[in-house]
Every structure is written in structure tokens, then in C-alpha cells.
XYZ file of C-alpha atoms in Angstrom:
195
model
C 229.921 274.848 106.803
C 227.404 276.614 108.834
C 227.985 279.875 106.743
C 227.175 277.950 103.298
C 223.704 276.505 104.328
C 222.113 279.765 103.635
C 223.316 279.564 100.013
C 222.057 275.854 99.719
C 218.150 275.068 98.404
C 215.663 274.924 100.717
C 215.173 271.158 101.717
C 211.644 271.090 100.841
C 212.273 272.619 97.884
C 213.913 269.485 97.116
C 211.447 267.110 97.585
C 208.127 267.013 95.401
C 205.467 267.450 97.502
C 202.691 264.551 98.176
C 199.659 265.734 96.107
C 196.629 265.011 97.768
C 193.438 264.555 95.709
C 190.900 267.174 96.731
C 187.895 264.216 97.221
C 190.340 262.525 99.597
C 189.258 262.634 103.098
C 191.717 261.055 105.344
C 193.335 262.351 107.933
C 196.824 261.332 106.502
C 196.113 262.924 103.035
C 194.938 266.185 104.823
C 197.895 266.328 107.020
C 200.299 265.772 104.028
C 198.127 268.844 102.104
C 198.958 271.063 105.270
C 202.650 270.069 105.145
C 202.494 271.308 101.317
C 200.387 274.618 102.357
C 202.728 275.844 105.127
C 205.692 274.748 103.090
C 205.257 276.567 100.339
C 202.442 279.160 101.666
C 204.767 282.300 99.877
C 203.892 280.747 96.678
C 200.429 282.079 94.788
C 199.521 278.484 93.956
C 199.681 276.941 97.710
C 199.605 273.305 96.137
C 202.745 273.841 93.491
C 205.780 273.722 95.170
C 208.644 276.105 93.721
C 210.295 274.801 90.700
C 213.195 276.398 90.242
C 214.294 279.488 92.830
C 216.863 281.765 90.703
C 218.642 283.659 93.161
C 219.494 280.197 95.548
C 220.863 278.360 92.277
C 222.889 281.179 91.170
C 224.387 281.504 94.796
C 224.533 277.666 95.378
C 226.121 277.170 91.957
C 228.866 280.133 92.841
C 229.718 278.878 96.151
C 230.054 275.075 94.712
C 231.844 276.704 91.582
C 234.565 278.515 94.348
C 234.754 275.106 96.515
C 235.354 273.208 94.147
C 238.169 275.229 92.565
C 239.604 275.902 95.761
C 239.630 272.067 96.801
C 241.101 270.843 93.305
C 243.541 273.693 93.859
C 244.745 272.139 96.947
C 244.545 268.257 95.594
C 245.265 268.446 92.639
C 247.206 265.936 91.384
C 250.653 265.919 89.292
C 249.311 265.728 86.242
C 247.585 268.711 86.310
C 250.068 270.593 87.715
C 250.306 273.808 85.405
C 253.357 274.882 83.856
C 255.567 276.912 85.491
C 254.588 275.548 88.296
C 256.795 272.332 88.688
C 260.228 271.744 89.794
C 262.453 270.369 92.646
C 263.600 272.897 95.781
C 266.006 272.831 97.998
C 264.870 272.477 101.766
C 268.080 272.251 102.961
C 270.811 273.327 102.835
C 270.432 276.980 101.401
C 272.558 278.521 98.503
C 276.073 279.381 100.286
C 275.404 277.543 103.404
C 278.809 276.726 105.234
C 278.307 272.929 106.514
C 280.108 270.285 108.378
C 281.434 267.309 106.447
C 278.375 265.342 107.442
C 275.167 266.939 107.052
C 271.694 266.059 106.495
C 270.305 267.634 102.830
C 266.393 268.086 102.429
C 264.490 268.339 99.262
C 261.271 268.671 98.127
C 259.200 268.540 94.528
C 256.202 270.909 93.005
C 253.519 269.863 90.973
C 254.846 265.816 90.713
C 254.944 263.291 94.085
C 257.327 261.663 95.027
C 257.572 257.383 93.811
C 259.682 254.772 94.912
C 261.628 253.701 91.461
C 260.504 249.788 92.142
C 257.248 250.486 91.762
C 257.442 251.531 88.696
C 256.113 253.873 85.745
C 253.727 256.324 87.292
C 252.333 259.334 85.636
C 253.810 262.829 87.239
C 255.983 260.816 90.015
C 259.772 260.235 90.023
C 262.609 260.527 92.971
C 264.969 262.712 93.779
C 269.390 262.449 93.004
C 271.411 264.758 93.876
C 274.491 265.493 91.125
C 278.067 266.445 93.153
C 279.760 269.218 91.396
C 278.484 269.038 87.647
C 275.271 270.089 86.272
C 272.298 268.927 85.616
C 271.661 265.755 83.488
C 269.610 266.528 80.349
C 265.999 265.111 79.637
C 265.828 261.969 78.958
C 269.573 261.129 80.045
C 269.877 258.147 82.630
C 271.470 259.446 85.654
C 274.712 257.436 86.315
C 275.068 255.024 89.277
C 278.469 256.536 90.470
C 279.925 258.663 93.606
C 279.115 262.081 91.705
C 275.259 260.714 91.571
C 273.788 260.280 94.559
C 269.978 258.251 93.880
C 267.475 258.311 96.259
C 265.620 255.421 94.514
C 262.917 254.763 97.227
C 261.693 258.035 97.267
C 263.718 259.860 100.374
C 263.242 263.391 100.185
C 265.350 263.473 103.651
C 268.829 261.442 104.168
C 272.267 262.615 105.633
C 275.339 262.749 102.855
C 278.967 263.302 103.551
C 281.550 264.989 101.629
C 285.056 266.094 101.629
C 285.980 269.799 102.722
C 285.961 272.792 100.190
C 283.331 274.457 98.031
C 281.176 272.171 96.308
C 278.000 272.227 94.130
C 274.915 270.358 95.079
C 272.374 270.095 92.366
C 269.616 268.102 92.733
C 267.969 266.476 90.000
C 264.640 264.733 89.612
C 264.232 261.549 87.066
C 261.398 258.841 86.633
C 261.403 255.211 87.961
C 264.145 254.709 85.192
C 266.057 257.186 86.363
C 265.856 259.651 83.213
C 266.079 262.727 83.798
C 263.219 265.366 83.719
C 265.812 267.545 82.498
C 267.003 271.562 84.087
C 263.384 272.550 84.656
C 263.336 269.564 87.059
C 266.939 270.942 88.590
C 268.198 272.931 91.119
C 271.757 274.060 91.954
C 273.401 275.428 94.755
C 276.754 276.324 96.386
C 278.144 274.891 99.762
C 281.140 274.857 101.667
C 281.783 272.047 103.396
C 284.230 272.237 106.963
């Protein structure tokens, strides 16, 4: 932060000077008209502070212009996630991993969070299934509640799944709190072979 506070305004700049009245005589009113005088003593009109310094608002608008895009890169939330941009990954395991019959999967989701399904409709949120060789479920579709569908209704992006030897495909799927699908851009499929 110390490297933005020469970009930022000039604090008294910021504040409107005290005007004194030239027939006061007090000590207090001539020690607030010396504040103003050194304060702005670069100025031609010692009494008027600066109203508006050009090159410190264009360089204090850039830098707030660049931190602010740079911090709602970083937070920004799943709704304005931009296309292209959104999908579900596989963490583990990778495309033509060889794994034991018990194995621990992990998944993860761009540009929407991850909701438990009991609490309900929630803009840009939804939770992970994963689909045991077939494809993915088209938009819209409710994912079935059978041993080919696997839900992870309370929003696990982590759990440990067993299957039987042989090559099998894993794809995992991502649906809303009623468990309809996002459809194949909210899909990913791999290949596995199980020991």
C-alpha cells in the first residue's frame, strides 16, 4: 500500500481550508491562516487551496480503476462468471489413471460455488454427481437417484467411491439444488481403470 500513497490526493488537499477574515486578530485565526499559507504556499493565491490537481486524479483514478478490476477479478462472484469460463474439473483422478478398487475422486467447479442441495435455489451454485459409465445428463434433466449416479447433495467436492475392476468412465456432472442438470458444458469425462 505504501507504493499507492504517492498516487493518492494530498490530504490537505482534501480538506477546505479554515478562512480567516483578514480584520480577525486572534491568535487561533492567525495560526489557522499560517496552516493555509504553508499548505498551499505553491499556489499563486496563498489563501485558495487547490481545487482540483489533474495529474493526481488521473493517476488516483487509474490505480483505483486497476484495483478495482483486479479485486472483482479475484471475487467475483458466480454470476458474473464470463462465458467460457465455467465448468466442472477433475482434481482427481486424471484421464487414464490406473486406480485401486477404492479410491478417493476430487472435483472442483469454475465460475459457480459450490451449495448444499437443502438449502435450496441459489443463483450460480449447485453440487457435484458423478455419472458411472454413461454420459452426461442433458440440461435440465434430473439426475437419477441410482448406483450409476453418484450425488454429492451436501456439496462434497472430496469423498472416496468404490468400484468393480475394469475400465470405466467417470463423468462428473454438475446440477442445481434440484438436481437438474447444467447440461455438457457443466460435464467432464474421463477414463479409469480400476485394479
Amino acid at each position: 500500500m505504501s507504493s499507492l500513497a504517492a498516487f493518492a490526493p494530498a490530504s490537505a488537499a482534501l480538506r477546505a481550508p479554515r478562512r480567516v477574515a483578514a480584520s480577525s486578530s486572534s491568535t487561533s485565526a492567525r495560526r489557522q491562516s499560517n496552516v493555509v499559507v504553508k499548505a498551499f504556499a505553491n499556489n499563486n493565491d496563498a489563501e485558495t487551496p487547490p481545487l482540483f490537481n489533474t495529474r493526481r486524479a488521473v493517476l488516483g483514478a487509474a490505480v483505483g480503476a486497476a484495483m478495482s478490476a483486479a479485486l472483482g477479478a479475484a471475487t467475483a462472484g458466480p454470476a458474473n462468471a464470463k462465458d467460457g469460463k465455467n465448468g466442472v474439473y477433475w482434481v482427481f483422478p486424471r484421464d487414464g489413471a490406473t486406480v485401486p478398487k477404492s479410491f478417493t475422486v476430487k472435483m472442483g467447479v469454475k465460475g459457480f460455488e459450490l451449495s448444499p442441495a437443502a438449502d435450496g435455489f441459489k443463483e450460480g451454485t449447485g453440487h457435484h454427481h458423478i455419472v458411472v459409465d454413461g454420459a452426461a445428463v442433458e440440461k435440465g434433466d434430473v439426475i437419477p437417484f441410482d448406483a450409476t449416479h453418484i450425488h454429492f447433495g451436501k456439496a462434497q467436492s472430496e469423498a472416496t467411491i468404490e468400484l468393480a475392476p475394469g475400465p470405466h468412465t467417470l463423468t462428473l456432472q454438475f446440477a442445481n439444488h434440484n438436481h437438474a442438470s447444467y447440461g455438457k458444458k457443466f460435464s467432464n469425462t474421463i477414463n479409469i481403470k480400476v485394479e
